[in-house]
Amino acid sequence: MQAVYFAPPSFTPEPVANVALALGATRGSFRPGLFVDGREVWFESLADAGEFLRRAYVASGGGDGGDGEGDDDPSPPLPEPPDLPDGPEGEVDDVLADSQRNTVPAARVLLRMATELQRVIPGVEPGTSHDVVWRDIETADGLPALRAGATHMLRELLMRRPRTEEGHTYLRWLSAFRSWWRLVCNLGLRSILLDARGGAFRALLLAWAKQHEPWLLRGPNDRLFPSLLMALLVGGDARMRYLDQGAPWLLEHWERWWHGEYLHPAFLMPQSHGGDTPPGLSMTNLRALPLPRWAWHLVGMDLEGRASLYHLLCTLVAQPQLSTNPKHFELMLFACACVVGGRQPASKEWLFWGFEHAFGPSDVEIGAARQVAHEALRWLEEHLPRSVFSEGYEQAITAAKDIRYRG
């Protein structure tokens, strides 16, 4: 009887000299068999077996990790404010669409393919597979999805912001918020998001400011509030409280700067926060970003508030057919871009917080961000399923994220 061994990352079959070695492994952590509907699974080829195991291995990342310990809770969600916009789906800024009018948004391509897989899988016979060809991914426009994914994350972080700046909970939230800001800057999305012509991102900040910091919307700085609000959130509540109490002083110095007298440090914001070198962009960075409640059903059942963007990426890369919600794919593409990394190094350089309003993103910035989106789509295409199986086999892959290994 032939016996082979599969191992990540390639999952290439490696012959085992004696089947007794494989049977002996079942005395440890190896399972003696995999059964679906009471019958042991079988595959037409070793390639199919390797693809099944690869997808199950990736999907298991949608749980709490192999050691069963799970990730740190990024703090439970706060009650959802009723006046925050739901999200940026369907909104594409003209400044981003002008040069891409003949391309299809990447999230729409993934949604179409996920729907196609849902249609195909019920017709696949047990033991057989259906080859998957991801059409139009490389030519799709991924930048709108990156902008939307970043906005979804901002909305979730604002909802989770503690009502007091004291204690461990707030410091953990601030660390997560700064991680998100570093990623936004590294991907070259800062000017694109803060652009005065932007839609959902600025609308989200406006709704939050009206509810929590209405003083920002008074006086000549109301049209520049998004950049100032981001600087205050990244800097921490102490700076926000200081400027709130000194709003007349702020406006006075703003007027003096506007007339060219001088540039006061209060009007500056960091392009990125902390560190002299670019942050290490990897899967670990995604664990700091909490997963929105509307995506919890895709990850391990016992995670709930502990779920992160990392878990969503693992789940949807292994089984994109589990969702037909475009917001899920926008988050996934943002996560892929964070893994691939951007071209903008972290910096301690300071920038006037009204810069984006006055000038907006340059063609170079838009082109660089679009290149990051393209590389993220190429990375995603390499890791998406290459074949799908019958419904029972697909359910076994889904169940992988609920497996917990206890010592």
Short mmCIF file of C-alpha atoms in Angstrom, two decimals:
data_model
loop_
_atom_site.label_atom_id
_atom_site.label_comp_id
_atom_site.label_asym_id
_atom_site.label_seq_id
_atom_site.Cartn_x
_atom_site.Cartn_y
_atom_site.Cartn_z
CA MET A 1 0.00 0.00 0.00
CA GLN A 2 1.45 3.37 -1.05
CA ALA A 3 1.76 6.00 1.67
CA VAL A 4 2.66 9.66 1.18
CA TYR A 5 3.20 12.62 3.47
CA PHE A 6 1.99 16.19 2.83
CA ALA A 7 3.43 19.21 4.64
CA PRO A 8 3.15 22.98 4.30
CA PRO A 9 3.92 25.20 2.54
CA SER A 10 3.99 23.29 -0.76
CA PHE A 11 1.84 20.27 0.19
CA THR A 12 3.80 18.19 -2.32
CA PRO A 13 3.39 14.42 -1.74
CA GLU A 14 6.50 12.83 -0.24
CA PRO A 15 6.68 9.01 -0.34
CA VAL A 16 6.87 7.21 3.00
CA ALA A 17 9.04 4.10 2.98
CA ASN A 18 6.68 1.94 4.99
CA VAL A 19 2.97 2.30 5.67
CA ALA A 20 3.71 1.21 9.23
CA LEU A 21 5.31 4.62 9.77
CA ALA A 22 2.06 6.31 8.73
CA LEU A 23 0.00 4.06 10.99
CA GLY A 24 2.42 4.70 13.85
CA ALA A 25 1.89 8.45 13.46
CA THR A 26 -1.74 7.98 14.50
CA ARG A 27 -0.49 7.25 18.02
CA GLY A 28 0.54 10.92 18.12
CA SER A 29 -1.33 13.88 16.67
CA PHE A 30 -2.19 12.29 13.31
CA ARG A 31 -5.76 11.14 12.70
CA PRO A 32 -6.33 7.56 11.51
CA GLY A 33 -8.74 8.72 8.82
CA LEU A 34 -11.02 11.45 7.53
CA PHE A 35 -14.70 10.62 7.17
CA VAL A 36 -17.49 12.57 5.48
CA ASP A 37 -21.07 11.34 5.87
CA GLY A 38 -19.79 8.12 7.42
CA ARG A 39 -17.48 7.25 4.53
CA GLU A 40 -13.73 7.71 4.30
CA VAL A 41 -12.77 10.41 1.81
CA TRP A 42 -10.98 9.55 -1.39
CA PHE A 43 -9.46 11.58 -4.22
CA GLU A 44 -8.85 10.98 -7.89
CA SER A 45 -5.25 12.17 -7.67
CA LEU A 46 -2.55 13.10 -5.18
CA ALA A 47 -2.78 16.66 -6.50
CA ASP A 48 -6.42 16.82 -5.38
CA ALA A 49 -5.50 15.43 -1.97
CA GLY A 50 -2.77 18.05 -1.59
CA GLU A 51 -5.11 20.88 -2.60
CA PHE A 52 -7.75 19.68 -0.13
CA LEU A 53 -5.18 19.61 2.69
CA ARG A 54 -3.72 22.98 1.69
CA ARG A 55 -7.13 24.66 1.82
CA ALA A 56 -8.03 22.98 5.13
CA TYR A 57 -4.68 24.10 6.58
CA VAL A 58 -5.27 27.71 5.50
CA ALA A 59 -8.89 27.63 6.69
CA SER A 60 -7.75 26.44 10.14
CA GLY A 61 -6.21 29.90 10.56
CA GLY A 62 -9.77 31.18 10.86
CA GLY A 63 -9.81 29.65 14.35
CA ASP A 64 -7.79 30.57 17.41
CA GLY A 65 -4.49 29.01 16.41
CA GLY A 66 -2.92 25.59 16.79
CA ASP A 67 -2.15 25.97 20.48
CA GLY A 68 -5.76 26.74 21.36
CA GLU A 69 -4.79 29.88 23.22
CA GLY A 70 -6.34 32.36 20.80
CA ASP A 71 -5.50 36.00 20.22
CA ASP A 72 -5.76 38.77 22.75
CA ASP A 73 -9.18 40.33 22.91
CA PRO A 74 -8.86 43.73 21.18
CA SER A 75 -11.60 44.96 23.57
CA PRO A 76 -15.29 44.16 23.10
CA PRO A 77 -17.29 46.26 20.65
CA LEU A 78 -19.15 49.24 22.04
CA PRO A 79 -22.83 49.78 21.22
CA GLU A 80 -23.12 50.73 17.59
CA PRO A 81 -23.80 54.46 17.07
CA PRO A 82 -26.99 54.81 15.01
CA ASP A 83 -25.74 57.67 12.82
CA LEU A 84 -22.54 56.16 11.42
CA PRO A 85 -22.73 55.26 7.72
CA ASP A 86 -22.86 51.55 6.97
CA GLY A 87 -19.95 51.57 4.57
CA PRO A 88 -18.53 52.80 1.29
CA GLU A 89 -19.88 50.13 -1.02
CA GLY A 90 -20.83 51.57 -4.39
CA GLU A 91 -18.97 54.81 -3.80
CA VAL A 92 -15.91 55.36 -5.99
CA ASP A 93 -14.25 58.76 -6.03
CA ASP A 94 -13.95 60.38 -9.46
CA VAL A 95 -10.27 61.00 -8.77
CA LEU A 96 -9.75 57.22 -8.56
CA ALA A 97 -12.04 56.24 -11.43
CA ASP A 98 -10.89 58.63 -14.16
CA SER A 99 -8.09 56.41 -15.44
CA GLN A 100 -9.85 53.11 -14.76
CA ARG A 101 -13.27 53.50 -16.32
CA ASN A 102 -12.91 50.34 -18.42
CA THR A 103 -11.94 48.06 -15.52
CA VAL A 104 -14.13 46.10 -13.13
CA PRO A 105 -13.74 46.65 -9.35
CA ALA A 106 -11.86 43.72 -7.84
CA ALA A 107 -14.46 43.11 -5.13
CA ARG A 108 -17.08 42.62 -7.85
CA VAL A 109 -14.87 40.07 -9.63
CA LEU A 110 -14.43 38.07 -6.41
CA LEU A 111 -18.13 38.28 -5.64
CA ARG A 112 -18.98 36.95 -9.11
CA MET A 113 -16.56 34.05 -8.72
CA ALA A 114 -17.84 33.23 -5.23
CA THR A 115 -21.37 33.06 -6.59
CA GLU A 116 -20.16 30.80 -9.41
CA LEU A 117 -18.52 28.43 -6.91
CA GLN A 118 -21.72 28.26 -4.88
CA ARG A 119 -23.52 27.16 -8.04
CA VAL A 120 -20.91 24.58 -9.07
CA ILE A 121 -20.14 22.81 -5.77
CA PRO A 122 -23.52 21.00 -5.34
CA GLY A 123 -22.91 19.21 -8.67
CA VAL A 124 -19.45 17.88 -7.81
CA GLU A 125 -19.37 14.14 -7.02
CA PRO A 126 -17.59 12.90 -3.85
CA GLY A 127 -13.94 12.16 -4.54
CA THR A 128 -13.84 14.30 -7.66
CA SER A 129 -12.92 17.95 -8.06
CA HIS A 130 -13.81 20.93 -10.19
CA ASP A 131 -10.97 23.11 -11.48
CA VAL A 132 -11.22 26.82 -10.65
CA VAL A 133 -9.94 29.55 -12.96
CA TRP A 134 -9.94 33.00 -11.40
CA ARG A 135 -10.78 35.18 -14.38
CA ASP A 136 -10.14 38.92 -14.67
CA ILE A 137 -8.41 39.28 -11.30
CA GLU A 138 -5.15 40.74 -12.58
CA THR A 139 -6.95 43.26 -14.79
CA ALA A 140 -9.45 44.29 -12.10
CA ASP A 141 -9.15 47.59 -10.24
CA GLY A 142 -8.27 46.86 -6.62
CA LEU A 143 -7.81 50.43 -5.37
CA PRO A 144 -11.50 51.16 -4.61
CA ALA A 145 -11.57 47.98 -2.52
CA LEU A 146 -8.47 49.03 -0.58
CA ARG A 147 -10.05 52.39 0.18
CA ALA A 148 -13.30 50.70 1.19
CA GLY A 149 -11.53 48.11 3.36
CA ALA A 150 -9.56 50.79 5.19
CA THR A 151 -12.82 52.68 5.82
CA HIS A 152 -14.54 49.56 7.17
CA MET A 153 -11.67 49.14 9.62
CA LEU A 154 -11.82 52.78 10.70
CA ARG A 155 -15.52 52.44 11.39
CA GLU A 156 -14.96 49.37 13.56
CA LEU A 157 -12.13 51.02 15.47
CA LEU A 158 -14.20 54.15 16.13
CA MET A 159 -17.05 51.98 17.41
CA ARG A 160 -14.66 50.18 19.77
CA ARG A 161 -13.00 53.34 21.10
CA PRO A 162 -13.33 53.29 24.92
CA ARG A 163 -15.32 56.10 26.48
CA THR A 164 -12.42 56.93 28.78
CA GLU A 165 -8.76 57.29 27.90
CA GLU A 166 -7.59 55.75 31.14
CA GLY A 167 -6.51 52.18 31.73
CA HIS A 168 -5.23 49.20 29.81
CA THR A 169 -8.26 48.95 27.52
CA TYR A 170 -7.70 52.38 26.02
CA LEU A 171 -3.97 51.79 25.53
CA ARG A 172 -4.69 48.57 23.67
CA TRP A 173 -7.23 50.35 21.50
CA LEU A 174 -4.75 53.16 20.78
CA SER A 175 -2.11 50.60 19.80
CA ALA A 176 -4.56 48.97 17.37
CA PHE A 177 -5.57 52.35 15.94
CA ARG A 178 -1.93 53.33 15.40
CA SER A 179 -1.27 49.97 13.74
CA TRP A 180 -4.11 50.67 11.32
CA TRP A 181 -2.76 54.17 10.64
CA ARG A 182 0.75 52.80 9.95
CA LEU A 183 -0.72 50.36 7.45
CA VAL A 184 -2.74 53.10 5.74
CA CYS A 185 0.38 55.26 5.40
CA ASN A 186 2.57 52.39 4.24
CA LEU A 187 0.06 51.47 1.51
CA GLY A 188 0.03 55.06 0.27
CA LEU A 189 -3.66 55.55 1.07
CA ARG A 190 -3.38 58.55 3.40
CA SER A 191 -3.92 61.32 0.85
CA ILE A 192 -6.47 59.24 -1.07
CA LEU A 193 -8.60 58.72 2.03
CA LEU A 194 -8.33 62.28 3.31
CA ASP A 195 -8.91 63.90 -0.07
CA ALA A 196 -11.62 66.59 0.13
CA ARG A 197 -13.44 64.94 -2.78
CA GLY A 198 -13.56 61.61 -0.93
CA GLY A 199 -16.88 60.08 -0.01
CA ALA A 200 -17.46 57.50 2.70
CA PHE A 201 -14.24 58.02 4.67
CA ARG A 202 -14.91 61.71 5.26
CA ALA A 203 -18.62 61.06 5.80
CA LEU A 204 -17.73 58.54 8.50
CA LEU A 205 -15.41 60.98 10.27
CA LEU A 206 -18.03 63.74 10.00
CA ALA A 207 -20.72 61.54 11.58
CA TRP A 208 -18.38 60.53 14.41
CA ALA A 209 -17.20 64.11 15.02
CA LYS A 210 -20.79 65.40 15.20
CA GLN A 211 -21.51 62.88 17.93
CA HIS A 212 -18.26 62.94 19.92
CA GLU A 213 -16.19 66.05 19.05
CA PRO A 214 -18.58 68.72 17.68
CA TRP A 215 -16.13 71.51 18.53
CA LEU A 216 -14.05 70.40 15.52
CA LEU A 217 -16.85 71.54 13.21
CA ARG A 218 -16.88 75.13 14.39
CA GLY A 219 -14.96 77.96 12.79
CA PRO A 220 -12.66 78.04 9.76
CA ASN A 221 -11.22 74.59 10.43
CA ASP A 222 -14.51 72.72 9.86
CA ARG A 223 -13.67 71.94 6.23
CA LEU A 224 -10.29 70.55 7.27
CA PHE A 225 -11.51 68.54 10.22
CA PRO A 226 -10.79 65.01 8.80
CA SER A 227 -7.01 65.53 8.78
CA LEU A 228 -7.07 67.25 12.17
CA LEU A 229 -9.30 64.56 13.67
CA MET A 230 -6.99 61.81 12.43
CA ALA A 231 -3.99 63.63 13.93
CA LEU A 232 -5.78 63.90 17.26
CA LEU A 233 -6.89 60.26 17.30
CA VAL A 234 -3.38 59.05 16.48
CA GLY A 235 -1.88 61.40 19.07
CA GLY A 236 -4.21 60.24 21.82
CA ASP A 237 -7.01 61.74 23.89
CA ALA A 238 -4.69 64.10 25.79
CA ARG A 239 -3.99 66.11 22.65
CA MET A 240 -7.67 66.08 21.67
CA ARG A 241 -8.74 67.29 25.10
CA TYR A 242 -6.06 70.03 25.05
CA LEU A 243 -7.20 71.34 21.69
CA ASP A 244 -10.86 71.13 22.73
CA GLN A 245 -10.19 73.29 25.77
CA GLY A 246 -8.08 75.68 23.70
CA ALA A 247 -10.26 75.87 20.60
CA PRO A 248 -10.21 79.72 20.49
CA TRP A 249 -6.40 79.61 20.75
CA LEU A 250 -6.33 77.02 17.95
CA LEU A 251 -8.44 79.14 15.64
CA GLU A 252 -6.35 82.22 16.36
CA HIS A 253 -3.13 80.47 15.37
CA TRP A 254 -4.87 78.88 12.39
CA GLU A 255 -5.74 82.33 11.07
CA ARG A 256 -2.16 83.49 11.52
CA TRP A 257 -0.83 80.46 9.65
CA TRP A 258 -3.39 80.90 6.87
CA HIS A 259 -2.09 84.42 6.29
CA GLY A 260 1.47 83.13 6.00
CA GLU A 261 2.86 84.34 9.33
CA TYR A 262 4.22 80.98 10.56
CA LEU A 263 3.55 77.26 10.96
CA HIS A 264 2.66 76.17 14.48
CA PRO A 265 3.37 72.56 15.60
CA ALA A 266 -0.30 72.13 16.57
CA PHE A 267 -1.14 72.03 12.86
CA LEU A 268 1.19 69.15 12.11
CA MET A 269 0.49 65.42 12.05
CA PRO A 270 2.82 62.45 11.70
CA GLN A 271 2.72 60.62 8.39
CA SER A 272 3.18 57.47 10.40
CA HIS A 273 3.38 56.86 14.12
CA GLY A 274 6.35 55.34 15.88
CA GLY A 275 9.51 53.67 14.69
CA ASP A 276 12.37 54.80 12.50
CA THR A 277 12.02 51.95 10.01
CA PRO A 278 9.05 50.55 8.07
CA PRO A 279 6.92 48.27 10.25
CA GLY A 280 7.12 44.58 9.52
CA LEU A 281 4.09 43.90 7.38
CA SER A 282 2.97 40.33 7.86
CA MET A 283 0.07 38.23 9.06
CA THR A 284 0.91 39.33 12.60
CA ASN A 285 -0.08 42.93 11.84
CA LEU A 286 -3.58 41.79 10.93
CA ARG A 287 -4.15 40.29 14.38
CA ALA A 288 -4.21 43.81 15.85
CA LEU A 289 -7.19 44.82 13.70
CA PRO A 290 -10.56 43.71 15.15
CA LEU A 291 -13.02 42.01 12.82
CA PRO A 292 -16.38 43.81 12.43
CA ARG A 293 -19.36 42.06 13.98
CA TRP A 294 -21.00 41.55 10.57
CA ALA A 295 -18.17 39.16 9.62
CA TRP A 296 -17.98 37.10 12.83
CA HIS A 297 -20.04 34.26 11.38
CA LEU A 298 -17.21 33.45 8.94
CA VAL A 299 -14.62 32.59 11.59
CA GLY A 300 -14.33 30.17 14.53
CA MET A 301 -17.56 30.04 16.51
CA ASP A 302 -15.89 30.65 19.86
CA LEU A 303 -13.88 33.71 18.79
CA GLU A 304 -16.61 36.39 18.69
CA GLY A 305 -15.03 39.64 19.90
CA ARG A 306 -11.50 38.19 19.69
CA ALA A 307 -11.72 37.70 15.93
CA SER A 308 -9.31 39.75 13.84
CA LEU A 309 -8.74 40.61 10.19
CA TYR A 310 -6.22 37.74 10.13
CA HIS A 311 -8.99 35.20 10.77
CA LEU A 312 -11.18 36.60 7.98
CA LEU A 313 -8.30 36.44 5.51
CA CYS A 314 -7.58 32.78 6.32
CA THR A 315 -11.25 31.83 5.97
CA LEU A 316 -12.00 33.61 2.68
CA VAL A 317 -8.72 32.67 1.01
CA ALA A 318 -9.54 29.01 1.63
CA GLN A 319 -13.28 29.25 0.89
CA PRO A 320 -14.35 32.45 -0.86
CA GLN A 321 -17.71 30.88 -1.67
CA LEU A 322 -18.77 31.27 1.98
CA SER A 323 -19.69 34.90 1.36
CA THR A 324 -21.61 36.97 -1.17
CA ASN A 325 -21.14 40.21 0.76
CA PRO A 326 -18.90 42.67 -1.12
CA LYS A 327 -17.78 44.22 2.18
CA HIS A 328 -16.13 40.92 3.15
CA PHE A 329 -14.06 40.95 -0.03
CA GLU A 330 -13.11 44.60 0.45
CA LEU A 331 -11.77 43.74 3.89
CA MET A 332 -9.97 40.70 2.47
CA LEU A 333 -8.27 42.77 -0.24
CA PHE A 334 -7.18 45.35 2.32
CA ALA A 335 -5.71 42.50 4.38
CA CYS A 336 -3.88 41.13 1.31
CA ALA A 337 -2.38 44.56 0.66
CA CYS A 338 -1.18 44.70 4.28
CA VAL A 339 0.53 41.33 3.82
CA VAL A 340 2.19 42.34 0.55
CA GLY A 341 3.21 45.74 1.95
CA GLY A 342 3.42 49.16 0.39
CA ARG A 343 6.10 51.47 -0.94
CA GLN A 344 5.81 54.23 1.66
CA PRO A 345 8.33 53.86 4.53
CA ALA A 346 7.32 54.76 8.06
CA SER A 347 8.60 58.22 8.86
CA LYS A 348 8.81 60.75 11.65
CA GLU A 349 8.36 63.51 9.10
CA TRP A 350 5.54 65.86 10.02
CA LEU A 351 2.99 67.22 7.62
CA PHE A 352 0.46 70.03 7.80
CA TRP A 353 -2.87 68.40 8.51
CA GLY A 354 -4.66 70.43 5.84
CA PHE A 355 -2.35 69.34 3.04
CA GLU A 356 -4.72 66.75 1.55
CA HIS A 357 -7.57 69.26 1.45
CA ALA A 358 -5.48 71.85 -0.38
CA PHE A 359 -3.86 69.55 -2.95
CA GLY A 360 -5.38 66.08 -2.79
CA PRO A 361 -3.53 62.94 -3.91
CA SER A 362 -1.09 63.36 -6.76
CA ASP A 363 -1.06 61.12 -9.83
CA VAL A 364 2.12 59.54 -8.45
CA GLU A 365 0.41 58.69 -5.14
CA ILE A 366 -2.61 57.22 -6.90
CA GLY A 367 -0.37 55.22 -9.22
CA ALA A 368 1.70 53.86 -6.33
CA ALA A 369 -1.41 52.83 -4.38
CA ARG A 370 -2.86 51.20 -7.48
CA GLN A 371 0.38 49.22 -7.89
CA VAL A 372 0.08 47.98 -4.31
CA ALA A 373 -3.49 46.92 -5.07
CA HIS A 374 -2.28 45.06 -8.17
CA GLU A 375 0.39 43.19 -6.18
CA ALA A 376 -2.19 42.32 -3.51
CA LEU A 377 -4.45 40.82 -6.18
CA ARG A 378 -1.57 38.78 -7.60
CA TRP A 379 -0.78 37.45 -4.12
CA LEU A 380 -4.44 36.61 -3.58
CA GLU A 381 -4.75 34.82 -6.91
CA GLU A 382 -1.81 32.58 -5.97
CA HIS A 383 -3.48 31.52 -2.73
CA LEU A 384 -7.14 31.15 -3.75
CA PRO A 385 -8.54 27.64 -4.37
CA ARG A 386 -7.34 25.94 -7.51
CA SER A 387 -10.10 23.35 -7.29
CA VAL A 388 -13.27 22.75 -5.26
CA PHE A 389 -14.88 19.55 -4.07
CA SER A 390 -18.31 18.15 -3.23
CA GLU A 391 -20.43 19.76 -0.53
CA GLY A 392 -19.42 17.25 2.14
CA TYR A 393 -15.73 17.77 1.47
CA GLU A 394 -16.16 21.55 1.46
CA GLN A 395 -17.94 21.33 4.82
CA ALA A 396 -14.96 19.40 6.19
CA ILE A 397 -12.68 22.26 5.10
CA THR A 398 -15.03 24.74 6.79
CA ALA A 399 -14.93 22.71 10.01
CA ALA A 400 -11.13 23.06 10.17
CA LYS A 401 -11.42 26.53 11.70
CA ASP A 402 -13.30 25.07 14.68
CA ILE A 403 -10.67 22.47 15.54
CA ARG A 404 -8.88 23.20 18.82
CA TYR A 405 -5.73 21.41 19.88
CA ARG A 406 -5.43 21.15 23.65
CA GLY A 407 -2.29 20.08 25.47
#
